[in-house]
GROMACS .gro file of C-alpha atoms in nm:
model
  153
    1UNK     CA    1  -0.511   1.435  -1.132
    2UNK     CA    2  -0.478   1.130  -0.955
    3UNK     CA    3  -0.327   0.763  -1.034
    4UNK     CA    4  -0.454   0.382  -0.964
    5UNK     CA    5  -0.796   0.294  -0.943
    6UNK     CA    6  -1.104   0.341  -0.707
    7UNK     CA    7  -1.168  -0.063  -0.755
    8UNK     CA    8  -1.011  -0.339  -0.569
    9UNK     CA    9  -0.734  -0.509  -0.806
   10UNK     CA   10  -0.756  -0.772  -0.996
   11UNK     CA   11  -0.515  -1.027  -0.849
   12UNK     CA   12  -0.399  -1.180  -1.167
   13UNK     CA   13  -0.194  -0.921  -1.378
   14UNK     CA   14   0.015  -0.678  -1.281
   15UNK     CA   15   0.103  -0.427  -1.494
   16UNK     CA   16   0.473  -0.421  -1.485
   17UNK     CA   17   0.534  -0.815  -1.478
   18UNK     CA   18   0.550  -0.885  -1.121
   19UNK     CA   19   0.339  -1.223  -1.007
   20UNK     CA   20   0.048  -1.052  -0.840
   21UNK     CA   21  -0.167  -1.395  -0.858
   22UNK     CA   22   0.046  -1.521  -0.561
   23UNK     CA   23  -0.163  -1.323  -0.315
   24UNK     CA   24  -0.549  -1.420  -0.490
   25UNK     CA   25  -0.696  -1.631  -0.208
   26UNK     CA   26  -0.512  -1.435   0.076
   27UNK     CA   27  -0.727  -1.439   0.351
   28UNK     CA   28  -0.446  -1.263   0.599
   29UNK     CA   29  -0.590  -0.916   0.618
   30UNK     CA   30  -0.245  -0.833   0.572
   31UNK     CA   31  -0.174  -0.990   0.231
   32UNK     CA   32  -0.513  -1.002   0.053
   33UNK     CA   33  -0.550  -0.695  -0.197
   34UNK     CA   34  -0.864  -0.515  -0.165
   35UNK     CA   35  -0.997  -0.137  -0.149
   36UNK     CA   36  -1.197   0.019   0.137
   37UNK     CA   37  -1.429   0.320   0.075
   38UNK     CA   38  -1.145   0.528   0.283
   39UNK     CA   39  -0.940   0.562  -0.046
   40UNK     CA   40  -1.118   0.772  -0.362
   41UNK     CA   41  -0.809   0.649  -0.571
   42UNK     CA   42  -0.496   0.403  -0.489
   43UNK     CA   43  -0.195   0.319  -0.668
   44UNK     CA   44  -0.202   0.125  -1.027
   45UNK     CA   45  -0.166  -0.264  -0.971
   46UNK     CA   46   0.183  -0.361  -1.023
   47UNK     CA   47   0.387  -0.052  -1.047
   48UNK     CA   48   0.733  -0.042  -0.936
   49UNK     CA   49   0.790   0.135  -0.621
   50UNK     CA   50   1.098   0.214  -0.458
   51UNK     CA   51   1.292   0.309  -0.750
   52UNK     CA   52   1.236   0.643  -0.702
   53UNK     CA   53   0.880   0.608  -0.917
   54UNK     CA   54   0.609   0.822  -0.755
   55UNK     CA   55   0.296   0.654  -0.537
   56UNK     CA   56   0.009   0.787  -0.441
   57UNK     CA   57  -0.285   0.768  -0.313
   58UNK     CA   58  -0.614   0.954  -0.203
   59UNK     CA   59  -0.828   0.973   0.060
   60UNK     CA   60  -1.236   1.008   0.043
   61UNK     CA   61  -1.377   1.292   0.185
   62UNK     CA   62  -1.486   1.080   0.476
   63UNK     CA   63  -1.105   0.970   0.554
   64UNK     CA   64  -1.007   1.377   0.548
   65UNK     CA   65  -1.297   1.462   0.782
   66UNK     CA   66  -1.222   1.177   1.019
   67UNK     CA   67  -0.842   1.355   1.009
   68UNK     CA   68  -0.657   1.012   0.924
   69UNK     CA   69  -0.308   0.995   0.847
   70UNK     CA   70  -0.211   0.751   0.617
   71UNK     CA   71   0.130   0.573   0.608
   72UNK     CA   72   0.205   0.223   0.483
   73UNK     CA   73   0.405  -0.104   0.489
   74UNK     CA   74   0.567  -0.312   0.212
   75UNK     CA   75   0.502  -0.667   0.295
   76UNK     CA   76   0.609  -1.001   0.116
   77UNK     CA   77   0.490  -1.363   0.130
   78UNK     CA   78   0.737  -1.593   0.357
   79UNK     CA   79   0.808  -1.951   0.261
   80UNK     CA   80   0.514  -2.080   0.508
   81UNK     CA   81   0.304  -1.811   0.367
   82UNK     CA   82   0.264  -1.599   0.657
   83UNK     CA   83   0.351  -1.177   0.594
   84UNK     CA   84   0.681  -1.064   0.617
   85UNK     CA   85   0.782  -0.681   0.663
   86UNK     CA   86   1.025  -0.496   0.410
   87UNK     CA   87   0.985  -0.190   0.510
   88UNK     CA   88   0.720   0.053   0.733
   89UNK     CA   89   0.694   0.409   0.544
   90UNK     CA   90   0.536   0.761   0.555
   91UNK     CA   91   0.458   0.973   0.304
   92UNK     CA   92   0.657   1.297   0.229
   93UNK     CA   93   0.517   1.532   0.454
   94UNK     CA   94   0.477   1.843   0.201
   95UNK     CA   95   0.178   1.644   0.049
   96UNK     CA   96  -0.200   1.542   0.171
   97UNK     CA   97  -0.318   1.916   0.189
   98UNK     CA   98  -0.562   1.808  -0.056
   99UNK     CA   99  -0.626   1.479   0.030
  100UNK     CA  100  -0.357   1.309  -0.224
  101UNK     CA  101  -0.052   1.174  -0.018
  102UNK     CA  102   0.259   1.107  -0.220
  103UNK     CA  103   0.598   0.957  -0.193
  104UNK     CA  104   0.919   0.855  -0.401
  105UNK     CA  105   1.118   0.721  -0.147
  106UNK     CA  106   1.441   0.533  -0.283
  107UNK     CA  107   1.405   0.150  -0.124
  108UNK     CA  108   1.769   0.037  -0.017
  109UNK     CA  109   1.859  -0.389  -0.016
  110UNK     CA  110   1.674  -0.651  -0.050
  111UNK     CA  111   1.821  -0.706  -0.416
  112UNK     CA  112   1.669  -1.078  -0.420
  113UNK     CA  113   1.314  -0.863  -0.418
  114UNK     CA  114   1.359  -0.660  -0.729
  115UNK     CA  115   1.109  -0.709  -1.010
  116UNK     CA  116   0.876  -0.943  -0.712
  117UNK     CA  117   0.504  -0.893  -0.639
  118UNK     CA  118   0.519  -0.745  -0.285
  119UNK     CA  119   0.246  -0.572  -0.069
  120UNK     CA  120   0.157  -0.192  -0.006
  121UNK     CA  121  -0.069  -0.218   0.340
  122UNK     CA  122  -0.208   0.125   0.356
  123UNK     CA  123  -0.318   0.178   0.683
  124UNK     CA  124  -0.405   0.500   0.949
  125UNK     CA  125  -0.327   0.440   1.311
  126UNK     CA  126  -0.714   0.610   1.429
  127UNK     CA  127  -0.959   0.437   1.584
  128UNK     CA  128  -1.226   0.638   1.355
  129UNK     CA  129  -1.490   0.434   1.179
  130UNK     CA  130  -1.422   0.534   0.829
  131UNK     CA  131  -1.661   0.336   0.599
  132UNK     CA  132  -1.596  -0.026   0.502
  133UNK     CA  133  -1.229   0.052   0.624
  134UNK     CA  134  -1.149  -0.251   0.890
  135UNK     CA  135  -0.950  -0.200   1.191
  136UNK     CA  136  -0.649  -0.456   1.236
  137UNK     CA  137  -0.495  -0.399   1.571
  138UNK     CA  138  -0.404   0.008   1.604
  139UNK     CA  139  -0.419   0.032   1.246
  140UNK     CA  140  -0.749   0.123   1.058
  141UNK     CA  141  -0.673  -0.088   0.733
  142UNK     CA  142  -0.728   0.139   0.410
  143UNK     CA  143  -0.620  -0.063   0.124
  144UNK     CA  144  -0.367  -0.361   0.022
  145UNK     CA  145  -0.219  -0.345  -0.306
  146UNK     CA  146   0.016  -0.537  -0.541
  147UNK     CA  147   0.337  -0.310  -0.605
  148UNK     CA  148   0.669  -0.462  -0.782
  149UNK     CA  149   0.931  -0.448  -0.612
  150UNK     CA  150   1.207  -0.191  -0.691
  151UNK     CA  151   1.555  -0.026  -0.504
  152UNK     CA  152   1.827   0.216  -0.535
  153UNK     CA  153   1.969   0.018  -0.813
   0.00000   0.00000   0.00000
């Protein structure tokens, strides 16, 4: 069973109230929210993560043949609207055996985030040509989606 969707999001609901229409027009390949062929299924649009609330996501048959390694970055808007980092991540390490990588990693801080429309860049540092994915850098750019923001508390 997986969660999320095999379709790029739709940038203007989110399912769990956060303001996901503040990234629609994005053009920095680090805040606009798309899909690449490298991910059968992604997380849902809007769900809280780093309450301890599961994500996953999982990789095409392509992505497991090419080997990649997916990790990923929570990323916010800054007042000039450039990308700002939260936080760089991996998955836990005891799941992707079958192609679903998982996580429910406790967030810590940034208490003026909680309940915000924030970023998940998921990304493999490869320099494999994995269908539509785009490279960006080291990174081979798998998906960008629109998580809300949750912590420790």
């Amino acid at each position: 069973t997986t969660t999320g969707s095999d379709t790029a999001p739709d940038a203007g609901t989110a399912a769990s109230g956060a303001d996901c229409g503040i990234y629609a027009g994005q053009t920095d390949p680090e805040l606009m929210l798309f899909t690449s062929s490298a991910l059968a299924a992604g997380p849902t649009e809007g769900q809280v993560y780093g309450d301890g609330s599961e994500l996953s996501i999982t990789l095409s048959q392509e992505a497991i043949d090419a080997g990649l390694l997916p990790q990923f970055e929570l990323i916010t808007l800054s007042d000039s609207g450039g990308p700002v980092l939260i936080s760089s991540l991996a998955f836990d390490p005891t799941t992707g055996g079958d192609g679903t990588y998982s996580t429910s990693t406790f967030e810590f801080g940034n208490d003026e985030l909680v309940g915000t429309a924030v970023v998940a860049e998921f990304f493999a540092i490869s320099d494999a040509t994995v269908g539509d994915a785009q490279p960006y850098g080291d990174k081979l750019l798998l998906g960008n989606y629109c998580l809300t923001y949750g912590n420790d508390g």
